[in-house]
Amino acid sequence: MAEDDMKMLWKETNNQVDTLIPLLYMQHGTLEDAMDNAASTVKRAIAAFDLSARQLLDRHFDDGDVLSGLVKFIHGCRCACTANMNWSNGNLSEIPAYAGSFVGSNPIQKNPLLDWYQYTERQVGLGGRQVLYPSGKVLGGSSARNFMWYHRQVTWRTSRSCRGAYGKWAELTGDEAYTFDNFLPYFMKSAQFHPPYQPTRLANSSTRYDATAFSSQGGPLQVSYPAWTNPISSWIGRGLTALGLQQLHGMANGDILGWSYVAFTQDPQTQTRSSSEASYLREALLGPTNLVVYKNTMAQRVLFDDNKKAMGVIADGGGIQYQLNATKEVIISAGAFRSPQLLMVSGIGPKETLVGFNITVIADRPGVGQNMWDHIAFSPAYAVDVITHSQLASPPFAAAQTADYIANRTGILTNCGGDVLGFTNLPMDSVSRPTRAALDAFPPDWPDYEHLFLDGYFGFANDSSDAPRDGRSYVSSSAALTKPFSRGNVTINSNDTSVKPVVSPNWLLDPRDQEIAIAAFKQARTVFTSNATREIVIGDEVFPGLNISSDAQILDLIQRSAAASYHGSGTCAMGMANDSTAVLDSKARVFGVEGLRSDLQHQIWLLSLHGRLYSAPLPSRIGSILDIGCGTGAWALAIAKDRPDSKIIATDLTPPKLTPPPQLKFIAADADEQWDFDAPFSFIHGRMLASGIHDWPLLLSKCWDHLEPGGWLEFLDICHPFRAQDPASDNLSSGFIKWGHVAESCWAMKGLDYRATTKHQERLRALGFTNVREENLQWPLGAWSDSAEERLIGKLALENFNTFLATAGISIIGHHPDLTAQEAKALVANAKKSLNDDYQVKRFYLTIADKEERVSLHRTQRKGGKYEDFLDRSHLEFPYRRYWQEKDAVVEDGVRYGVAVEAIASPPTLVHLDLLLTTSNDVSPSDENEVRKADIGLQNDGTKVIWVQRPKLAAATKWYEFYFDIIKRPGGTFMFELERMHDAYGPIVRINPEEVHVKDSDWFGTLYSGPASGLRDKYPSAAHMTGTPNGTFGTIDHEIHRKRRAAISPFFSKNTVNSTEPLIYGNVRILAENLKRELANGGVVELRKTYLAITTDTLADHAFHKSLGLLESPEKANDWKRTIKAVAILTPLIKQFTWIIPTALKLPLRPLRMVVPDIARIVALRRDMNKQARAAIHQSQSDLSEIPTSLLDVKSPKTASVFQSILASKGLPAKEKEIDRMAQEGFVVLVAGGETTARVLTTATYHLLANKESAQRRLKEELGTVMVEPDTQVPVKVLEQLPWLTAVAKESLRITALVTSRLPLVSPKEPLRYGCWEIPPGTPVSMTLRDVLLDPTIFANPLDFKPERWLPENPDLERINQAYVPFGRGSRMCVGLNFALAELYIIIASLFRRFDLELYDTIRERDVDPVRDCFVGESSPRSLGVRVRGSSAG
């Protein structure tokens, strides 16, 4: 009884823990917040558990037997609960150095909460040993348990006949999708690569990598290098080189024959494990999802219907069994041991095995559990004279490293204990000829064995417990077989999955494996016994010792010490249908059963309807539903879940044999026959019925008769099925179009009207239906659309139609009187080929009609210009959203407003909208031209408006933006959150309590227009982000801005800029001399600092007549770069807190430098500008020829500067010519003018060097036609006539997309109109230049550097020129564009005519692409800059 009480208490506590996260997630909106709150809540739950447990123990203190049992039970419960709180086993699974915890052949320390603790059967090849095979029993599976090394399998590209390992995969499955080149895009898509951060790594750890094997858009898996390099690794590299292995550029590009520092699946920011749970699962759960995770739940078996279609899973959670139904498919992903186990207990596997355990045979597949490939590892060990992970056994060392890790995320704990791998082949004479021949039968890029190095003592591989405790450092030189010939197996000894499967890898059972293992062991020894590494090895080999030398001794040692490498595979092997040992086809579908693929058509409809199951505006409660032609039953099951209170009948000629919920009934019925239903329906739904209905008028009449008054009828069907956007393909010359015409004629012969939907409106109105609405949409066949959503629809539609052609294509047209069977087969083959070949050009599609009809009774009528008899519900359509249900409508004077609506969506939703419907006496609520007004603040004037969609938190506070720009590392990431908002809510989004953001390139010219199209003020918080509210950039009022801009515009006019060409060329000469000197003898130059020096010196000389001398002084150049960086990094902070700079300007400079040096740099520059402005005013008043000097050294006196231009302006009043205002103007000119051009020059140089053949070579050839000598000075107006140079300049400006911050403006008097939204005057509205310049609907492959897109022969040139807005547009356009273009043309031309350069250790994702918004995009904090080396061209 006491234990029963305790179990009940424990169950309540555990339920509290298990249900905590979903509840908190819905409450707080993010998984991080939920987990933070969960920690304290779980602690309280455990505390309550402890209190009750102590009370229970007190009551039974005198009963020894009961007390003993309770103590054990309570201890186990509390440990389990604590483990639940420690979400991923904490330090021991997340911190890399602890990756080796609880592993080994038979470790002393075990954690059954973390691992399945699967032991193998006794292995004959290992002398009868039973070996622990570690496997993760956690979210993330074994990716939370492994050593995190990331490399990709091998490929062979030198010959079509040598297709490599992936080619072998493609050959075995009959599917070319598995060749390496076809598979590589998925590798690239799955992972986000981060180059090594060298400042924290050893200088001699020469880490090479191939960044082109990854995509900058990849993820969410994090692939990076640890902050700590094992000191032994550089010596290992020497040892492997001495063995003949070459150092590779990483192991991600398909080339692994050699050695390399290996990348880890590790987050570079937190230096923690990036498991599948930490990457894919968390990303899925953090976004809108219908994914549900059942923790602590065991899948018992898969359920099948009478047609062998998977219909669900029996699961066990805490001893309670329940059924999970599958409306689409069942996917088994339980690893190499438990996947075959689950298949077998479900009835799929070797018949004799299943019968032996009384399991009903669903499919006799003898290959289930067979064909297991695996390799083992074995290791000689050595004491070495460098620090290794062995030192973590020393408490002082471990404590110091722990402190370093916690404080800085650096140190040895960031490394899992091995960062070098090698793959190679054995020497020819090291094995027998038959074994060598067997090895050579593998693809030539498949290595014989692997070198892997553990930064500690491996020994007999139980765990580290047998390591010497002498304070020395150890390393193990491990080897593992990669071409094993022994084959293992997995079987069952129960029909219950809670009983562990029987696993027998059969390691070393094949004599060839024994021979290879001996040879590999010898090679592993050589790494640390050669001269290359001898000086750091202390003494002789520690394990096993050099006395183990004969082949027999080595084999015996391997058999006694080898351990699993956790790479078992092949137990559910892929293959072709004629292979009896294959379990899966190339799409991972299990042979012999169905239902392992989803109802693609159902998925397509969900996407087409933006996640809704229907288009009709159904009320919140509805009585009964009829689903005509239910097919797989997917829609019926989904609507039953969506409408649990509704009675649903689903009909089909052959209804699915599923176990439906109580309110759903599947019945066999012919839609063409008489219906026999007892009661009318509230909603009748049908989809894709066109090819199955013989008498549509009769069917529609039956729908009328069986609908209750006010009920709805909806058909979703094809109305014009076979078309192409490409004129050349939209005719009978296309195999697909031709098949469609023949199919339609065959349907017509059977009395089927495939285009009946075009006649529905007339027929429905004749019956008495009202509110008949028809909408057409296109299903692309293939991922050719510009819309991401339509590309996904197209991908699924193409797969669905290919399946349709494969299964029914011939049968549909097979009875055509004019076709032979052979001709029908050829027609289908041509249709498939036509449909799939080059679909990007042909652009086939299906036209879908979406019709909604409602019975005439209870409809809305208009009388006297007012609305009467209003329904308590109506259909509101919103782009990019699902269906909205209104409540509490208010009607005054015939106008309905104040309608509060809430979203019907799958929880948890982070979006809450307050929507207001605007109508008038002249506009019907269903009028498609209805104006929707977007109101940002509370309206007190009775305006009836619709709120723009937005995240709830963003609409409530600006702290939402603050979090992304200031708190979330690396800072400045709100620009990416904006992209996510638009993906979720559409092209117009409310992003803070005041501001609306629009992402629509075609509307850019409307917002950023000239005065003729409407006045625009600047939004104050954006205007003040530079701390210069009185400069032109920071001016809010449009009229004041016009005057201030006019005062400095002449200074940057085309004519004025042309006169500066000698100045620019003079500085180019100094730049060239500097580069020549720095590049000599293999020197490396960082370009951004270099370009910043020339652009800033040139601008300062032109605008202020005083150069900063950056080109002459590297120290000044470095100091100026730090100043510019300070301005950039502080910009997001100043945008949030505009008082920072004004306050700092009032403080003494010396304490500022001590406390906030970045702000101090800005203050110092502003004060220097004040001196310059004061000097200019003094000169204008006294007509002095000398100007007092300050930071800017006098270089060339001239007649005008930017300050003198302001002072000379007649359009500015005296107040506009005061010192502080002029200083603010000068500050922005100098800071922005030099940095922006330098950034574009840096990006241009990178792309030209990264595209030598396609871009740089052509540029050099073109420059040679006008620059006869490398130092020829060509006027800008001549350079502007060079088509390729101009194309390079334009493409550089476009792809740099320099300004990453949004640019909000306000229309002070007139409302702005975007689509159906009307935005009230005074509302801040913003767009982002980056969205336009990188718009994939305008610029094909926008992230690719393609100057050719700007050449006259491009048919889209006019279109892309309209979107060419690198300097903005309208009255707020960049005033210095002419000066910037002159610098750009001259510097690019001069540099590439004078020098031959190449990139040095430069990665686009790290050093070029922006990851932070600091008004202009900043690259990764880890960037070392775009660096080059090279030589003078002549």
Short mmCIF file of N, CA and C in Angstrom, two decimals, residues 96-194:
data_model
loop_
_atom_site.label_atom_id
_atom_site.label_comp_id
_atom_site.label_asym_id
_atom_site.label_seq_id
_atom_site.Cartn_x
_atom_site.Cartn_y
_atom_site.Cartn_z
N PRO A 96 32.07 18.99 -25.47
CA PRO A 96 32.78 18.04 -26.34
C PRO A 96 33.74 17.10 -25.62
N ALA A 97 34.50 17.60 -24.65
CA ALA A 97 35.51 16.77 -24.02
C ALA A 97 34.93 15.58 -23.27
N TYR A 98 33.63 15.65 -22.95
CA TYR A 98 33.00 14.54 -22.23
C TYR A 98 32.33 13.55 -23.17
N ALA A 99 32.64 13.63 -24.46
CA ALA A 99 32.00 12.73 -25.43
C ALA A 99 32.31 11.26 -25.12
N GLY A 100 33.43 11.00 -24.45
CA GLY A 100 33.80 9.62 -24.17
C GLY A 100 33.17 9.05 -22.91
N SER A 101 32.26 9.80 -22.29
CA SER A 101 31.64 9.29 -21.06
C SER A 101 30.74 8.10 -21.36
N PHE A 102 30.81 7.11 -20.51
CA PHE A 102 29.93 5.93 -20.55
C PHE A 102 30.10 5.10 -21.83
N VAL A 103 31.27 5.14 -22.45
CA VAL A 103 31.51 4.31 -23.63
C VAL A 103 32.66 3.35 -23.34
N GLY A 104 32.82 2.41 -24.22
CA GLY A 104 33.85 1.39 -24.05
C GLY A 104 33.24 0.01 -24.18
N SER A 105 34.09 -1.02 -24.20
CA SER A 105 33.59 -2.38 -24.36
C SER A 105 32.77 -2.84 -23.17
N ASN A 106 33.12 -2.38 -21.97
CA ASN A 106 32.37 -2.74 -20.77
C ASN A 106 32.68 -1.72 -19.69
N PRO A 107 32.20 -0.48 -19.86
CA PRO A 107 32.61 0.59 -18.95
C PRO A 107 32.13 0.36 -17.52
N ILE A 108 32.92 0.83 -16.59
CA ILE A 108 32.55 0.73 -15.18
C ILE A 108 31.39 1.68 -14.89
N GLN A 109 31.48 2.92 -15.43
CA GLN A 109 30.42 3.89 -15.23
C GLN A 109 29.36 3.71 -16.31
N LYS A 110 28.10 3.64 -15.89
CA LYS A 110 27.00 3.46 -16.84
C LYS A 110 25.90 4.48 -16.53
N ASN A 111 25.12 4.80 -17.53
CA ASN A 111 23.97 5.68 -17.35
C ASN A 111 22.81 5.15 -18.18
N PRO A 112 21.95 4.33 -17.60
CA PRO A 112 20.85 3.74 -18.36
C PRO A 112 19.82 4.75 -18.82
N LEU A 113 19.85 5.98 -18.30
CA LEU A 113 18.96 7.02 -18.81
C LEU A 113 19.44 7.55 -20.15
N LEU A 114 20.69 7.30 -20.47
CA LEU A 114 21.31 7.87 -21.66
C LEU A 114 21.50 6.85 -22.76
N ASP A 115 21.69 5.59 -22.39
CA ASP A 115 22.10 4.59 -23.36
C ASP A 115 21.20 3.35 -23.25
N TRP A 116 21.01 2.66 -24.38
CA TRP A 116 20.23 1.43 -24.38
C TRP A 116 20.98 0.28 -23.70
N TYR A 117 22.27 0.42 -23.57
CA TYR A 117 23.14 -0.62 -23.03
C TYR A 117 22.88 -1.97 -23.69
N GLN A 118 23.12 -1.90 -25.00
CA GLN A 118 22.98 -3.09 -25.84
C GLN A 118 24.32 -3.81 -25.92
N TYR A 119 24.36 -5.04 -25.40
CA TYR A 119 25.56 -5.86 -25.53
C TYR A 119 25.38 -6.81 -26.70
N THR A 120 26.47 -7.09 -27.38
CA THR A 120 26.42 -8.05 -28.48
C THR A 120 26.34 -9.48 -27.93
N GLU A 121 26.02 -10.38 -28.82
CA GLU A 121 26.20 -11.79 -28.49
C GLU A 121 27.70 -12.07 -28.35
N ARG A 122 28.05 -13.20 -27.80
CA ARG A 122 29.48 -13.54 -27.69
C ARG A 122 30.07 -13.64 -29.09
N GLN A 123 31.17 -12.89 -29.29
CA GLN A 123 31.77 -12.78 -30.61
C GLN A 123 32.92 -13.76 -30.77
N VAL A 124 32.71 -14.72 -31.67
CA VAL A 124 33.74 -15.73 -31.91
C VAL A 124 35.03 -15.07 -32.39
N GLY A 125 34.88 -14.05 -33.25
CA GLY A 125 36.06 -13.37 -33.78
C GLY A 125 36.83 -12.57 -32.76
N LEU A 126 36.22 -12.34 -31.59
CA LEU A 126 36.89 -11.62 -30.51
C LEU A 126 37.13 -12.53 -29.31
N GLY A 127 37.27 -13.80 -29.58
CA GLY A 127 37.59 -14.74 -28.50
C GLY A 127 36.44 -14.99 -27.56
N GLY A 128 35.20 -14.83 -28.03
CA GLY A 128 34.04 -15.09 -27.21
C GLY A 128 33.62 -13.94 -26.32
N ARG A 129 34.15 -12.74 -26.53
CA ARG A 129 33.79 -11.59 -25.71
C ARG A 129 32.39 -11.08 -26.06
N GLN A 130 31.68 -10.57 -25.06
CA GLN A 130 30.49 -9.77 -25.27
C GLN A 130 30.90 -8.30 -25.13
N VAL A 131 30.50 -7.49 -26.11
CA VAL A 131 30.99 -6.12 -26.18
C VAL A 131 29.80 -5.16 -26.10
N LEU A 132 29.93 -4.13 -25.27
CA LEU A 132 28.91 -3.09 -25.23
C LEU A 132 28.93 -2.32 -26.55
N TYR A 133 27.73 -2.12 -27.11
CA TYR A 133 27.61 -1.34 -28.34
C TYR A 133 26.84 -0.06 -27.98
N PRO A 134 27.56 1.04 -27.63
CA PRO A 134 26.86 2.26 -27.18
C PRO A 134 25.88 2.76 -28.23
N SER A 135 24.69 3.14 -27.78
CA SER A 135 23.66 3.69 -28.67
C SER A 135 22.76 4.58 -27.84
N GLY A 136 22.45 5.75 -28.35
CA GLY A 136 21.77 6.78 -27.57
C GLY A 136 20.30 6.52 -27.36
N LYS A 137 19.87 6.60 -26.11
CA LYS A 137 18.45 6.49 -25.76
C LYS A 137 17.97 7.87 -25.33
N VAL A 138 18.21 8.85 -26.18
CA VAL A 138 17.87 10.24 -25.87
C VAL A 138 17.35 10.88 -27.15
N LEU A 139 16.74 12.04 -27.02
CA LEU A 139 16.40 12.81 -28.21
C LEU A 139 17.70 13.14 -28.93
N GLY A 140 17.74 12.84 -30.21
CA GLY A 140 18.97 13.00 -30.96
C GLY A 140 19.69 11.69 -31.17
N GLY A 141 19.24 10.62 -30.46
CA GLY A 141 19.82 9.31 -30.66
C GLY A 141 21.32 9.32 -30.43
N SER A 142 22.02 8.57 -31.25
CA SER A 142 23.47 8.44 -31.07
C SER A 142 24.24 9.68 -31.49
N SER A 143 23.56 10.64 -32.14
CA SER A 143 24.25 11.90 -32.43
C SER A 143 24.50 12.69 -31.15
N ALA A 144 23.84 12.29 -30.05
CA ALA A 144 24.11 12.88 -28.74
C ALA A 144 25.14 12.07 -27.96
N ARG A 145 25.71 11.03 -28.61
CA ARG A 145 26.62 10.13 -27.90
C ARG A 145 27.97 9.99 -28.62
N ASN A 146 28.04 10.39 -29.87
CA ASN A 146 29.24 10.09 -30.66
C ASN A 146 30.35 11.11 -30.42
N PHE A 147 31.44 10.97 -31.20
CA PHE A 147 32.59 11.86 -31.04
C PHE A 147 32.52 13.07 -31.98
N MET A 148 31.39 13.26 -32.65
CA MET A 148 31.07 14.50 -33.37
C MET A 148 31.91 14.74 -34.62
N TRP A 149 32.73 13.79 -35.05
CA TRP A 149 33.53 14.02 -36.25
C TRP A 149 32.61 14.08 -37.47
N TYR A 150 32.85 15.05 -38.33
CA TYR A 150 32.01 15.24 -39.51
C TYR A 150 32.85 15.04 -40.77
N HIS A 151 32.54 14.02 -41.51
CA HIS A 151 33.13 13.89 -42.84
C HIS A 151 32.15 13.16 -43.72
N ARG A 152 32.35 13.28 -45.02
CA ARG A 152 31.43 12.66 -45.97
C ARG A 152 32.12 11.51 -46.68
N GLN A 153 31.32 10.59 -47.12
CA GLN A 153 31.84 9.39 -47.76
C GLN A 153 32.57 9.77 -49.04
N VAL A 154 33.09 8.77 -49.68
CA VAL A 154 34.02 8.99 -50.78
C VAL A 154 33.33 9.01 -52.13
N THR A 155 33.96 9.64 -53.07
CA THR A 155 33.46 9.68 -54.45
C THR A 155 34.64 9.63 -55.39
N TRP A 156 34.38 9.23 -56.61
CA TRP A 156 35.44 9.13 -57.61
C TRP A 156 34.98 9.84 -58.84
N ARG A 157 35.70 10.85 -59.26
CA ARG A 157 35.24 11.66 -60.38
C ARG A 157 36.12 11.57 -61.60
N THR A 158 37.18 10.80 -61.56
CA THR A 158 38.13 10.84 -62.67
C THR A 158 37.67 10.07 -63.88
N SER A 159 36.72 9.17 -63.73
CA SER A 159 36.30 8.34 -64.85
C SER A 159 34.86 7.92 -64.66
N ARG A 160 34.11 7.90 -65.75
CA ARG A 160 32.73 7.46 -65.66
C ARG A 160 32.63 6.00 -65.26
N SER A 161 33.65 5.24 -65.56
CA SER A 161 33.61 3.82 -65.20
C SER A 161 33.93 3.59 -63.74
N CYS A 162 34.54 4.56 -63.09
CA CYS A 162 34.87 4.45 -61.67
C CYS A 162 33.93 5.39 -60.91
N ARG A 163 32.82 4.86 -60.46
CA ARG A 163 31.77 5.70 -59.91
C ARG A 163 31.85 5.86 -58.41
N GLY A 164 32.78 5.19 -57.76
CA GLY A 164 33.00 5.41 -56.35
C GLY A 164 31.94 4.81 -55.46
N ALA A 165 32.05 5.10 -54.16
CA ALA A 165 31.16 4.51 -53.17
C ALA A 165 29.71 4.94 -53.41
N TYR A 166 29.49 6.22 -53.69
CA TYR A 166 28.13 6.66 -53.95
C TYR A 166 27.61 6.10 -55.27
N GLY A 167 28.50 5.95 -56.22
CA GLY A 167 28.10 5.30 -57.46
C GLY A 167 27.66 3.87 -57.23
N LYS A 168 28.32 3.20 -56.28
CA LYS A 168 27.92 1.83 -55.94
C LYS A 168 26.53 1.83 -55.32
N TRP A 169 26.26 2.80 -54.49
CA TRP A 169 24.94 2.94 -53.88
C TRP A 169 23.88 3.12 -54.97
N ALA A 170 24.16 4.01 -55.91
CA ALA A 170 23.22 4.24 -57.01
C ALA A 170 23.01 2.96 -57.83
N GLU A 171 24.09 2.21 -58.01
CA GLU A 171 23.99 0.97 -58.79
C GLU A 171 23.13 -0.06 -58.07
N LEU A 172 23.30 -0.21 -56.77
CA LEU A 172 22.56 -1.21 -56.01
C LEU A 172 21.07 -0.87 -55.90
N THR A 173 20.76 0.43 -55.88
CA THR A 173 19.35 0.83 -55.74
C THR A 173 18.69 1.12 -57.07
N GLY A 174 19.50 1.23 -58.14
CA GLY A 174 18.94 1.59 -59.42
C GLY A 174 18.45 3.03 -59.46
N ASP A 175 19.06 3.90 -58.67
CA ASP A 175 18.60 5.28 -58.55
C ASP A 175 19.80 6.21 -58.58
N GLU A 176 19.90 7.00 -59.65
CA GLU A 176 21.03 7.91 -59.81
C GLU A 176 21.02 9.06 -58.79
N ALA A 177 19.95 9.17 -58.03
CA ALA A 177 19.91 10.22 -57.00
C ALA A 177 21.01 10.05 -55.97
N TYR A 178 21.59 8.84 -55.88
CA TYR A 178 22.56 8.57 -54.83
C TYR A 178 24.00 8.75 -55.28
N THR A 179 24.23 9.18 -56.51
CA THR A 179 25.59 9.53 -56.87
C THR A 179 26.02 10.73 -56.04
N PHE A 180 27.31 10.88 -55.85
CA PHE A 180 27.78 11.93 -54.94
C PHE A 180 27.33 13.31 -55.41
N ASP A 181 27.45 13.59 -56.70
CA ASP A 181 27.10 14.92 -57.19
C ASP A 181 25.62 15.21 -57.01
N ASN A 182 24.78 14.17 -57.11
CA ASN A 182 23.34 14.38 -56.90
C ASN A 182 23.00 14.47 -55.42
N PHE A 183 23.81 13.83 -54.61
CA PHE A 183 23.55 13.83 -53.17
C PHE A 183 24.13 15.06 -52.49
N LEU A 184 25.16 15.64 -53.09
CA LEU A 184 25.87 16.75 -52.47
C LEU A 184 24.96 17.93 -52.10
N PRO A 185 23.99 18.32 -52.95
CA PRO A 185 23.14 19.45 -52.54
C PRO A 185 22.43 19.22 -51.22
N TYR A 186 22.09 17.97 -50.90
CA TYR A 186 21.41 17.70 -49.63
C TYR A 186 22.40 17.79 -48.47
N PHE A 187 23.64 17.34 -48.70
CA PHE A 187 24.67 17.56 -47.70
C PHE A 187 24.83 19.05 -47.41
N MET A 188 24.92 19.82 -48.51
CA MET A 188 25.14 21.26 -48.36
C MET A 188 23.97 21.94 -47.67
N LYS A 189 22.77 21.46 -47.97
CA LYS A 189 21.57 22.05 -47.38
C LYS A 189 21.46 21.77 -45.89
N SER A 190 22.03 20.64 -45.47
CA SER A 190 21.78 20.18 -44.10
C SER A 190 22.68 20.84 -43.07
N ALA A 191 23.81 21.39 -43.47
CA ALA A 191 24.79 21.82 -42.48
C ALA A 191 25.23 23.26 -42.72
N GLN A 192 25.49 23.97 -41.64
CA GLN A 192 26.04 25.32 -41.68
C GLN A 192 27.51 25.25 -41.27
N PHE A 193 28.40 25.58 -42.19
CA PHE A 193 29.84 25.43 -41.95
C PHE A 193 30.43 26.72 -41.38
N HIS A 194 31.34 26.56 -40.42
CA HIS A 194 32.05 27.68 -39.82
C HIS A 194 33.54 27.37 -39.86
#
